[in-house]
PDB file of C-alpha atoms in Angstrom:
ATOM      1  CA  UNK U  11      73.674  46.002 100.669  1.00 31.00           C
ATOM      2  CA  UNK U  12      70.896  48.653 100.236  1.00 34.00           C
ATOM      3  CA  UNK U  13      70.145  51.611 102.505  1.00 39.00           C
ATOM      4  CA  UNK U  14      67.412  53.006 100.430  1.00 40.00           C
ATOM      5  CA  UNK U  15      65.674  56.193 101.584  1.00 39.00           C
ATOM      6  CA  UNK U  16      61.970  55.423 101.953  1.00 36.00           C
ATOM      7  CA  UNK U  17      60.887  58.414  99.826  1.00 36.00           C
ATOM      8  CA  UNK U  18      63.273  58.092  96.911  1.00 37.00           C
ATOM      9  CA  UNK U  19      60.902  56.555  94.379  1.00 38.00           C
ATOM     10  CA  UNK U  20      58.078  59.039  95.230  1.00 36.00           C
ATOM     11  CA  UNK U  21      60.321  62.137  95.065  1.00 38.00           C
ATOM     12  CA  UNK U  22      61.317  61.300  91.374  1.00 41.00           C
ATOM     13  CA  UNK U  23      57.827  62.318  90.519  1.00 39.00           C
ATOM     14  CA  UNK U  24      58.093  65.979  91.489  1.00 42.00           C
ATOM     15  CA  UNK U  25      56.238  67.957  88.829  1.00 42.00           C
ATOM     16  CA  UNK U  26      59.222  69.950  87.652  1.00 51.00           C
ATOM     17  CA  UNK U  27      58.333  70.129  83.973  1.00 67.00           C
ATOM     18  CA  UNK U  28      61.626  68.764  82.830  1.00 77.00           C
ATOM     19  CA  UNK U  29      62.643  65.046  82.127  1.00 90.00           C
ATOM     20  CA  UNK U  30      66.163  63.817  82.554  1.00 95.00           C
ATOM     21  CA  UNK U  31      67.316  60.986  80.195  1.00 96.00           C
ATOM     22  CA  UNK U  32      70.271  58.734  80.351  1.00 97.00           C
ATOM     23  CA  UNK U  33      73.013  59.342  77.792  1.00 97.00           C
ATOM     24  CA  UNK U  34      73.908  56.588  75.426  1.00 95.00           C
ATOM     25  CA  UNK U  35      77.719  57.070  75.592  1.00 92.00           C
ATOM     26  CA  UNK U  36      78.375  54.838  72.501  1.00 92.00           C
ATOM     27  CA  UNK U  37      75.656  56.356  70.208  1.00 94.00           C
ATOM     28  CA  UNK U  38      75.937  59.996  70.978  1.00 94.00           C
ATOM     29  CA  UNK U  39      79.526  61.192  71.545  1.00 93.00           C
ATOM     30  CA  UNK U  40      78.431  64.774  70.679  1.00 96.00           C
ATOM     31  CA  UNK U  41      76.272  64.799  73.822  1.00 97.00           C
ATOM     32  CA  UNK U  42      79.373  64.260  75.995  1.00 96.00           C
ATOM     33  CA  UNK U  43      80.818  67.386  74.454  1.00 96.00           C
ATOM     34  CA  UNK U  44      77.621  69.261  75.098  1.00 97.00           C
ATOM     35  CA  UNK U  45      77.747  68.160  78.651  1.00 97.00           C
ATOM     36  CA  UNK U  46      81.216  69.434  78.999  1.00 96.00           C
ATOM     37  CA  UNK U  47      80.165  72.829  77.548  1.00 96.00           C
ATOM     38  CA  UNK U  48      77.370  73.173  80.158  1.00 96.00           C
ATOM     39  CA  UNK U  49      79.745  72.304  82.968  1.00 95.00           C
ATOM     40  CA  UNK U  50      82.319  74.756  81.761  1.00 94.00           C
ATOM     41  CA  UNK U  51      79.725  77.648  81.753  1.00 92.00           C
ATOM     42  CA  UNK U  52      78.387  76.600  85.126  1.00 90.00           C
ATOM     43  CA  UNK U  53      81.638  76.084  86.992  1.00 89.00           C
ATOM     44  CA  UNK U  54      84.074  78.319  85.108  1.00 87.00           C
ATOM     45  CA  UNK U  55      86.617  75.490  84.609  1.00 86.00           C
ATOM     46  CA  UNK U  56      88.427  75.021  81.275  1.00 85.00           C
ATOM     47  CA  UNK U  57      87.254  71.328  80.821  1.00 92.00           C
ATOM     48  CA  UNK U  58      85.601  68.474  82.600  1.00 95.00           C
ATOM     49  CA  UNK U  59      86.181  66.032  79.821  1.00 94.00           C
ATOM     50  CA  UNK U  60      88.556  63.697  81.689  1.00 94.00           C
ATOM     51  CA  UNK U  61      86.100  63.325  84.477  1.00 96.00           C
ATOM     52  CA  UNK U  62      83.163  62.760  82.017  1.00 96.00           C
ATOM     53  CA  UNK U  63      85.187  60.029  80.360  1.00 96.00           C
ATOM     54  CA  UNK U  64      85.767  58.375  83.772  1.00 97.00           C
ATOM     55  CA  UNK U  65      82.087  58.326  84.505  1.00 97.00           C
ATOM     56  CA  UNK U  66      81.433  57.010  81.037  1.00 96.00           C
ATOM     57  CA  UNK U  67      83.770  54.091  81.551  1.00 96.00           C
ATOM     58  CA  UNK U  68      83.145  53.367  85.228  1.00 97.00           C
ATOM     59  CA  UNK U  69      79.319  53.969  85.484  1.00 98.00           C
ATOM     60  CA  UNK U  70      77.911  54.122  81.987  1.00 97.00           C
ATOM     61  CA  UNK U  71      74.285  54.285  83.303  1.00 97.00           C
ATOM     62  CA  UNK U  72      75.171  57.330  85.434  1.00 97.00           C
ATOM     63  CA  UNK U  73      75.441  60.117  82.845  1.00 98.00           C
ATOM     64  CA  UNK U  74      72.247  62.178  82.604  1.00 97.00           C
ATOM     65  CA  UNK U  75      71.119  65.251  80.671  1.00 98.00           C
ATOM     66  CA  UNK U  76      68.077  67.513  80.467  1.00 96.00           C
ATOM     67  CA  UNK U  77      67.368  68.980  76.984  1.00 95.00           C
ATOM     68  CA  UNK U  78      65.070  71.810  76.007  1.00 92.00           C
ATOM     69  CA  UNK U  79      64.453  72.477  72.335  1.00 91.00           C
ATOM     70  CA  UNK U  80      67.063  69.929  71.383  1.00 92.00           C
ATOM     71  CA  UNK U  81      69.908  71.559  73.448  1.00 95.00           C
ATOM     72  CA  UNK U  82      71.521  70.174  76.576  1.00 97.00           C
ATOM     73  CA  UNK U  83      70.803  72.570  79.410  1.00 96.00           C
ATOM     74  CA  UNK U  84      71.427  70.335  82.399  1.00 96.00           C
ATOM     75  CA  UNK U  85      73.908  67.601  83.266  1.00 97.00           C
ATOM     76  CA  UNK U  86      74.710  65.198  86.111  1.00 98.00           C
ATOM     77  CA  UNK U  87      76.683  62.065  86.766  1.00 98.00           C
ATOM     78  CA  UNK U  88      76.950  59.408  89.458  1.00 98.00           C
ATOM     79  CA  UNK U  89      79.125  56.484  90.466  1.00 98.00           C
ATOM     80  CA  UNK U  90      78.033  53.566  92.642  1.00 98.00           C
ATOM     81  CA  UNK U  91      80.180  51.790  95.294  1.00 98.00           C
ATOM     82  CA  UNK U  92      77.873  48.842  95.641  1.00 97.00           C
ATOM     83  CA  UNK U  93      79.912  46.895  98.141  1.00 97.00           C
ATOM     84  CA  UNK U  94      79.985  49.946 100.453  1.00 97.00           C
ATOM     85  CA  UNK U  95      76.285  50.772 100.025  1.00 98.00           C
ATOM     86  CA  UNK U  96      76.870  54.352  98.878  1.00 98.00           C
ATOM     87  CA  UNK U  97      77.415  56.355  95.640  1.00 98.00           C
ATOM     88  CA  UNK U  98      78.449  59.844  94.746  1.00 98.00           C
ATOM     89  CA  UNK U  99      76.494  62.370  92.656  1.00 98.00           C
ATOM     90  CA  UNK U 100      78.412  65.066  90.954  1.00 97.00           C
ATOM     91  CA  UNK U 101      78.808  67.484  88.032  1.00 96.00           C
ATOM     92  CA  UNK U 102      75.188  68.601  88.337  1.00 96.00           C
ATOM     93  CA  UNK U 103      75.198  71.740  86.266  1.00 94.00           C
ATOM     94  CA  UNK U 104      72.615  74.012  84.629  1.00 94.00           C
ATOM     95  CA  UNK U 105      73.266  76.350  81.735  1.00 93.00           C
ATOM     96  CA  UNK U 106      73.055  80.013  82.554  1.00 90.00           C
ATOM     97  CA  UNK U 107      69.560  81.328  81.927  1.00 88.00           C
ATOM     98  CA  UNK U 108      67.986  78.038  82.876  1.00 86.00           C
ATOM     99  CA  UNK U 109      68.352  78.116  86.549  1.00 81.00           C
ATOM    100  CA  UNK U 110      65.399  77.809  89.002  1.00 79.00           C
ATOM    101  CA  UNK U 111      63.371  75.576  86.635  1.00 83.00           C
ATOM    102  CA  UNK U 112      63.985  72.399  88.827  1.00 88.00           C
ATOM    103  CA  UNK U 113      66.553  71.064  86.322  1.00 94.00           C
ATOM    104  CA  UNK U 114      69.234  70.283  88.930  1.00 93.00           C
ATOM    105  CA  UNK U 115      66.594  68.854  91.313  1.00 94.00           C
ATOM    106  CA  UNK U 116      65.257  66.555  88.721  1.00 95.00           C
ATOM    107  CA  UNK U 117      68.686  65.349  87.727  1.00 96.00           C
ATOM    108  CA  UNK U 118      69.602  64.697  91.357  1.00 96.00           C
ATOM    109  CA  UNK U 119      66.522  62.628  91.917  1.00 96.00           C
ATOM    110  CA  UNK U 120      67.080  60.609  88.722  1.00 97.00           C
ATOM    111  CA  UNK U 121      70.655  59.892  89.758  1.00 98.00           C
ATOM    112  CA  UNK U 122      69.493  58.898  93.253  1.00 98.00           C
ATOM    113  CA  UNK U 123      67.190  56.349  91.726  1.00 97.00           C
ATOM    114  CA  UNK U 124      70.101  55.045  89.597  1.00 98.00           C
ATOM    115  CA  UNK U 125      72.093  54.602  92.743  1.00 98.00           C
ATOM    116  CA  UNK U 126      69.191  52.982  94.502  1.00 97.00           C
ATOM    117  CA  UNK U 127      69.083  50.366  91.712  1.00 97.00           C
ATOM    118  CA  UNK U 128      72.761  49.492  92.639  1.00 98.00           C
ATOM    119  CA  UNK U 129      71.877  49.239  96.346  1.00 98.00           C
ATOM    120  CA  UNK U 130      73.452  52.597  97.223  1.00 98.00           C
ATOM    121  CA  UNK U 131      72.487  55.644  99.157  1.00 98.00           C
ATOM    122  CA  UNK U 132      73.356  58.986  97.475  1.00 98.00           C
ATOM    123  CA  UNK U 133      76.152  61.182  98.735  1.00 98.00           C
ATOM    124  CA  UNK U 134      77.254  64.643  97.348  1.00 98.00           C
ATOM    125  CA  UNK U 135      79.256  67.729  98.123  1.00 98.00           C
ATOM    126  CA  UNK U 136      77.074  70.895  97.789  1.00 96.00           C
ATOM    127  CA  UNK U 137      77.899  74.565  97.469  1.00 91.00           C
ATOM    128  CA  UNK U 138      76.495  77.008  99.990  1.00 89.00           C
ATOM    129  CA  UNK U 139      73.858  77.989  97.471  1.00 86.00           C
ATOM    130  CA  UNK U 140      72.908  74.395  96.647  1.00 89.00           C
ATOM    131  CA  UNK U 141      72.837  73.038 100.216  1.00 93.00           C
ATOM    132  CA  UNK U 142      69.287  74.311 101.055  1.00 93.00           C
ATOM    133  CA  UNK U 143      67.874  72.749  97.836  1.00 92.00           C
ATOM    134  CA  UNK U 144      69.377  69.396  98.840  1.00 95.00           C
ATOM    135  CA  UNK U 145      68.123  69.754 102.451  1.00 96.00           C
ATOM    136  CA  UNK U 146      64.562  70.157 101.086  1.00 94.00           C
ATOM    137  CA  UNK U 147      65.123  66.916  99.159  1.00 96.00           C
ATOM    138  CA  UNK U 148      65.992  64.976 102.259  1.00 97.00           C
ATOM    139  CA  UNK U 149      69.792  65.248 102.290  1.00 98.00           C
ATOM    140  CA  UNK U 150      71.451  65.754 105.720  1.00 97.00           C
ATOM    141  CA  UNK U 151      74.517  67.760 106.413  1.00 97.00           C
ATOM    142  CA  UNK U 152      77.532  65.598 107.507  1.00 97.00           C
ATOM    143  CA  UNK U 153      80.222  68.270 107.750  1.00 97.00           C
ATOM    144  CA  UNK U 154      82.639  70.117 105.579  1.00 98.00           C
ATOM    145  CA  UNK U 155      84.614  69.072 102.542  1.00 98.00           C
ATOM    146  CA  UNK U 156      87.492  71.548 102.161  1.00 98.00           C
ATOM    147  CA  UNK U 157      89.059  72.634  98.909  1.00 98.00           C
ATOM    148  CA  UNK U 158      92.542  73.543  99.690  1.00 98.00           C
ATOM    149  CA  UNK U 159      95.301  75.105  97.553  1.00 98.00           C
ATOM    150  CA  UNK U 160      99.067  75.006  97.866  1.00 96.00           C
ATOM    151  CA  UNK U 161     100.082  78.548  98.632  1.00 93.00           C
ATOM    152  CA  UNK U 162     103.573  78.139  97.190  1.00 81.00           C
ATOM    153  CA  UNK U 163     106.938  78.519  98.835  1.00 67.00           C
ATOM    154  CA  UNK U 164     107.282  75.878 101.567  1.00 57.00           C
ATOM    155  CA  UNK U 165     107.578  72.245 100.522  1.00 57.00           C
ATOM    156  CA  UNK U 166     107.879  69.564 103.162  1.00 53.00           C
ATOM    157  CA  UNK U 167     111.154  67.606 103.937  1.00 56.00           C
ATOM    158  CA  UNK U 168     110.626  63.985 103.095  1.00 51.00           C
ATOM    159  CA  UNK U 169     111.634  61.263 105.479  1.00 55.00           C
ATOM    160  CA  UNK U 170     113.582  58.032 104.621  1.00 64.00           C
ATOM    161  CA  UNK U 171     110.703  56.593 102.613  1.00 76.00           C
ATOM    162  CA  UNK U 172     110.882  56.865  98.853  1.00 81.00           C
ATOM    163  CA  UNK U 173     108.085  57.276  96.420  1.00 93.00           C
ATOM    164  CA  UNK U 174     107.944  55.266  93.220  1.00 95.00           C
ATOM    165  CA  UNK U 175     105.937  55.695  90.010  1.00 96.00           C
ATOM    166  CA  UNK U 176     102.551  53.990  90.250  1.00 95.00           C
ATOM    167  CA  UNK U 177     101.521  51.944  87.162  1.00 91.00           C
ATOM    168  CA  UNK U 178      98.833  49.525  86.127  1.00 91.00           C
ATOM    169  CA  UNK U 179     100.969  46.654  87.504  1.00 94.00           C
ATOM    170  CA  UNK U 180     100.470  48.142  91.045  1.00 97.00           C
ATOM    171  CA  UNK U 181      96.664  48.235  90.740  1.00 98.00           C
ATOM    172  CA  UNK U 182      95.976  45.078  92.756  1.00 98.00           C
ATOM    173  CA  UNK U 183      98.067  46.301  95.678  1.00 98.00           C
ATOM    174  CA  UNK U 184      96.599  49.811  95.465  1.00 98.00           C
ATOM    175  CA  UNK U 185      92.969  48.422  95.566  1.00 98.00           C
ATOM    176  CA  UNK U 186      93.792  46.254  98.541  1.00 98.00           C
ATOM    177  CA  UNK U 187      95.077  49.241 100.377  1.00 98.00           C
ATOM    178  CA  UNK U 188      92.419  51.690  99.239  1.00 98.00           C
ATOM    179  CA  UNK U 189      89.204  49.607  99.638  1.00 98.00           C
ATOM    180  CA  UNK U 190      89.144  49.274 103.503  1.00 98.00           C
ATOM    181  CA  UNK U 191      89.922  52.993 103.842  1.00 98.00           C
ATOM    182  CA  UNK U 192      87.532  54.361 101.243  1.00 98.00           C
ATOM    183  CA  UNK U 193      84.790  52.018 102.332  1.00 98.00           C
ATOM    184  CA  UNK U 194      84.200  50.184  98.977  1.00 98.00           C
ATOM    185  CA  UNK U 195      86.099  49.074  95.916  1.00 98.00           C
ATOM    186  CA  UNK U 196      86.864  51.713  93.371  1.00 97.00           C
ATOM    187  CA  UNK U 197      89.144  49.525  91.185  1.00 98.00           C
ATOM    188  CA  UNK U 198      87.703  50.653  87.827  1.00 97.00           C
ATOM    189  CA  UNK U 199      87.870  54.302  88.848  1.00 98.00           C
ATOM    190  CA  UNK U 200      91.420  54.082  90.095  1.00 98.00           C
ATOM    191  CA  UNK U 201      92.536  52.225  87.062  1.00 97.00           C
ATOM    192  CA  UNK U 202      91.083  54.949  84.760  1.00 97.00           C
ATOM    193  CA  UNK U 203      92.457  57.891  86.748  1.00 97.00           C
ATOM    194  CA  UNK U 204      95.986  56.251  86.785  1.00 97.00           C
ATOM    195  CA  UNK U 205      95.804  55.628  83.032  1.00 96.00           C
ATOM    196  CA  UNK U 206      94.757  59.203  82.300  1.00 97.00           C
ATOM    197  CA  UNK U 207      97.824  60.565  84.141  1.00 97.00           C
ATOM    198  CA  UNK U 208     100.805  58.621  83.091  1.00 95.00           C
ATOM    199  CA  UNK U 209     103.993  59.476  85.072  1.00 95.00           C
ATOM    200  CA  UNK U 210     101.988  61.474  87.603  1.00 98.00           C
ATOM    201  CA  UNK U 211     100.851  58.680  89.952  1.00 98.00           C
ATOM    202  CA  UNK U 212     103.089  57.791  92.931  1.00 98.00           C
ATOM    203  CA  UNK U 213     103.025  54.864  95.383  1.00 98.00           C
ATOM    204  CA  UNK U 214     104.823  54.687  98.778  1.00 97.00           C
ATOM    205  CA  UNK U 215     105.902  51.291 100.006  1.00 95.00           C
ATOM    206  CA  UNK U 216     107.192  50.354 103.424  1.00 92.00           C
ATOM    207  CA  UNK U 217     108.748  46.852 103.883  1.00 89.00           C
ATOM    208  CA  UNK U 218     107.236  45.870 100.494  1.00 91.00           C
ATOM    209  CA  UNK U 219     103.710  46.857 101.346  1.00 95.00           C
ATOM    210  CA  UNK U 220     101.714  49.873 100.141  1.00 97.00           C
ATOM    211  CA  UNK U 221     101.800  52.644 102.816  1.00 97.00           C
ATOM    212  CA  UNK U 222     100.130  55.276 100.553  1.00 98.00           C
ATOM    213  CA  UNK U 223      99.472  56.591  97.076  1.00 98.00           C
ATOM    214  CA  UNK U 224      98.415  59.672  95.089  1.00 98.00           C
ATOM    215  CA  UNK U 225      97.650  60.791  91.596  1.00 98.00           C
ATOM    216  CA  UNK U 226      98.611  64.268  90.467  1.00 98.00           C
ATOM    217  CA  UNK U 227      95.820  65.187  88.071  1.00 97.00           C
ATOM    218  CA  UNK U 228      96.030  68.241  85.797  1.00 93.00           C
ATOM    219  CA  UNK U 229      95.501  70.678  88.585  1.00 94.00           C
ATOM    220  CA  UNK U 230      94.597  68.482  91.718  1.00 97.00           C
ATOM    221  CA  UNK U 231      96.200  66.087  94.000  1.00 98.00           C
ATOM    222  CA  UNK U 232      93.513  63.520  93.673  1.00 98.00           C
ATOM    223  CA  UNK U 233      93.214  60.870  95.185  1.00 98.00           C
ATOM    224  CA  UNK U 234      95.627  60.975  98.047  1.00 98.00           C
ATOM    225  CA  UNK U 235      95.311  58.070 100.643  1.00 98.00           C
ATOM    226  CA  UNK U 236      97.760  57.197 103.494  1.00 98.00           C
ATOM    227  CA  UNK U 237      97.583  56.474 107.202  1.00 98.00           C
ATOM    228  CA  UNK U 238     100.303  58.717 108.754  1.00 97.00           C
ATOM    229  CA  UNK U 239     101.344  62.316 108.500  1.00 96.00           C
ATOM    230  CA  UNK U 240     104.901  61.163 107.713  1.00 94.00           C
ATOM    231  CA  UNK U 241     103.817  59.221 104.730  1.00 96.00           C
ATOM    232  CA  UNK U 242     101.659  62.076 103.556  1.00 96.00           C
ATOM    233  CA  UNK U 243     104.568  64.540 103.793  1.00 94.00           C
ATOM    234  CA  UNK U 244     106.628  62.178 101.685  1.00 94.00           C
ATOM    235  CA  UNK U 245     103.956  61.735  99.004  1.00 96.00           C
ATOM    236  CA  UNK U 246     102.997  65.431  98.844  1.00 95.00           C
ATOM    237  CA  UNK U 247     106.639  66.576  98.679  1.00 93.00           C
ATOM    238  CA  UNK U 248     107.320  64.275  95.779  1.00 93.00           C
ATOM    239  CA  UNK U 249     104.152  65.402  93.942  1.00 96.00           C
ATOM    240  CA  UNK U 250     104.906  69.072  94.358  1.00 94.00           C
ATOM    241  CA  UNK U 251     108.247  68.587  92.524  1.00 92.00           C
ATOM    242  CA  UNK U 252     106.145  67.761  89.354  1.00 94.00           C
ATOM    243  CA  UNK U 253     105.243  70.384  86.816  1.00 94.00           C
ATOM    244  CA  UNK U 254     102.030  72.266  87.592  1.00 95.00           C
ATOM    245  CA  UNK U 255     100.257  74.714  85.344  1.00 92.00           C
ATOM    246  CA  UNK U 256      98.929  76.448  88.463  1.00 93.00           C
ATOM    247  CA  UNK U 257      99.017  75.924  92.271  1.00 95.00           C
ATOM    248  CA  UNK U 258      97.640  72.434  92.931  1.00 97.00           C
ATOM    249  CA  UNK U 259      94.436  71.910  94.848  1.00 98.00           C
ATOM    250  CA  UNK U 260      93.090  69.077  96.999  1.00 98.00           C
ATOM    251  CA  UNK U 261      89.597  68.146  98.050  1.00 98.00           C
ATOM    252  CA  UNK U 262      89.646  67.007 101.725  1.00 98.00           C
ATOM    253  CA  UNK U 263      86.666  65.033 103.025  1.00 98.00           C
ATOM    254  CA  UNK U 264      85.204  65.920 106.416  1.00 98.00           C
ATOM    255  CA  UNK U 265      86.469  62.660 108.084  1.00 98.00           C
ATOM    256  CA  UNK U 266      90.085  63.278 107.049  1.00 98.00           C
ATOM    257  CA  UNK U 267      92.750  63.340 109.729  1.00 98.00           C
ATOM    258  CA  UNK U 268      95.233  65.069 107.539  1.00 98.00           C
ATOM    259  CA  UNK U 269      94.129  68.697 107.506  1.00 98.00           C
ATOM    260  CA  UNK U 270      96.807  69.894 110.032  1.00 97.00           C
ATOM    261  CA  UNK U 271      99.598  68.175 108.059  1.00 96.00           C
ATOM    262  CA  UNK U 272      98.360  69.757 104.824  1.00 96.00           C
ATOM    263  CA  UNK U 273      98.411  73.091 106.429  1.00 95.00           C
ATOM    264  CA  UNK U 274     101.964  72.463 107.610  1.00 92.00           C
ATOM    265  CA  UNK U 275     102.765  71.591 103.914  1.00 93.00           C
ATOM    266  CA  UNK U 276     101.604  75.047 102.821  1.00 93.00           C
ATOM    267  CA  UNK U 277      98.031  74.300 101.845  1.00 96.00           C
ATOM    268  CA  UNK U 278      95.379  76.891 102.666  1.00 97.00           C
ATOM    269  CA  UNK U 279      91.567  76.666 102.616  1.00 97.00           C
ATOM    270  CA  UNK U 280      90.037  78.043  99.408  1.00 97.00           C
ATOM    271  CA  UNK U 281      86.390  77.184  99.946  1.00 96.00           C
ATOM    272  CA  UNK U 282      84.042  74.816 101.818  1.00 97.00           C
ATOM    273  CA  UNK U 283      81.447  72.563 100.520  1.00 97.00           C
ATOM    274  CA  UNK U 284      78.637  71.009 102.619  1.00 97.00           C
ATOM    275  CA  UNK U 285      78.998  67.168 102.665  1.00 98.00           C
ATOM    276  CA  UNK U 286      75.474  65.721 102.334  1.00 98.00           C
ATOM    277  CA  UNK U 287      73.938  62.223 102.430  1.00 98.00           C
ATOM    278  CA  UNK U 288      70.574  60.741 102.180  1.00 98.00           C
ATOM    279  CA  UNK U 289      69.631  57.360 103.512  1.00 97.00           C
ATOM    280  CA  UNK U 290      73.013  56.715 105.191  1.00 97.00           C
ATOM    281  CA  UNK U 291      74.422  58.212 108.312  1.00 96.00           C
ATOM    282  CA  UNK U 292      78.037  56.920 108.527  1.00 97.00           C
ATOM    283  CA  UNK U 293      80.051  56.023 105.525  1.00 98.00           C
ATOM    284  CA  UNK U 294      82.004  52.736 105.947  1.00 98.00           C
ATOM    285  CA  UNK U 295      85.785  52.505 105.856  1.00 98.00           C
ATOM    286  CA  UNK U 296      88.694  54.183 107.653  1.00 98.00           C
ATOM    287  CA  UNK U 297      88.149  57.582 105.975  1.00 98.00           C
ATOM    288  CA  UNK U 298      90.412  59.517 108.220  1.00 98.00           C
ATOM    289  CA  UNK U 299      93.194  58.170 105.942  1.00 98.00           C
ATOM    290  CA  UNK U 300      91.757  59.977 102.972  1.00 98.00           C
ATOM    291  CA  UNK U 301      93.688  63.284 102.438  1.00 98.00           C
ATOM    292  CA  UNK U 302      92.269  63.877  98.932  1.00 98.00           C
ATOM    293  CA  UNK U 303      89.173  62.794  96.982  1.00 98.00           C
ATOM    294  CA  UNK U 304      89.371  61.663  93.301  1.00 98.00           C
ATOM    295  CA  UNK U 305      87.068  64.600  92.626  1.00 97.00           C
ATOM    296  CA  UNK U 306      84.191  66.312  94.351  1.00 96.00           C
ATOM    297  CA  UNK U 307      81.838  64.280  92.101  1.00 96.00           C
ATOM    298  CA  UNK U 308      83.429  60.854  92.531  1.00 98.00           C
ATOM    299  CA  UNK U 309      84.496  60.669  96.157  1.00 96.00           C
TER     300      UNK U 309
END
């Protein structure tokens, strides 16, 4: 199912003076480390390696770099949800000193064409500084993605439901629950994120059926999907009892119906991102059930 923007193929030919290229993940592992180094400098986060490894496994044609004089100075990734007709672009980063050369624009256009090849319209979450650039590229604003952080102290009181550890054996049930809510299957992505965080994934069942799930990544609750505030309270309460190196964060999509409950649980807004799309107006699925994204670059 394709919702291709009519200008995608033309906009790839902007004269930006830089040429993105796909990364051969099997032949050049050092390039993945170089990508991580650029992202660290651009975003000020200790490491993006776990996210890069997910992209490499789930969407191997979706890792892109720009090089100048043999050094990686720009990066970007994408993941396609072909059965939903949309895909996410993320981790677009430029090394300090190489800004305003069209590097991020060229990478975004390249990744948009990759997604087009999979029948997907591009979606991304942009900073306040980046949003005007994406607007000029034809992306439309579709609300706010909130990054929230647990302020400490209050932890919710769980109800009668009980969370259980989520393992690979639960994957089929999780995918059946997640797909109609997210708007497309992300089986491979969920399998990878669960594998990367053993003992830190939880599933909530009610009368034998999945009623919600979450994964507690290194510093984020991501993803978190459930239909009701009561189930969200149970899941989050259980997750907050795990060990955390810092206060956990959660990326809440604009359609989420869980913001008020997260605030009751002690989460406060840290920053807002502009949720932007090109070539698709409304994302499929029951996205009000999504309390937390896998990441800002994967949806």
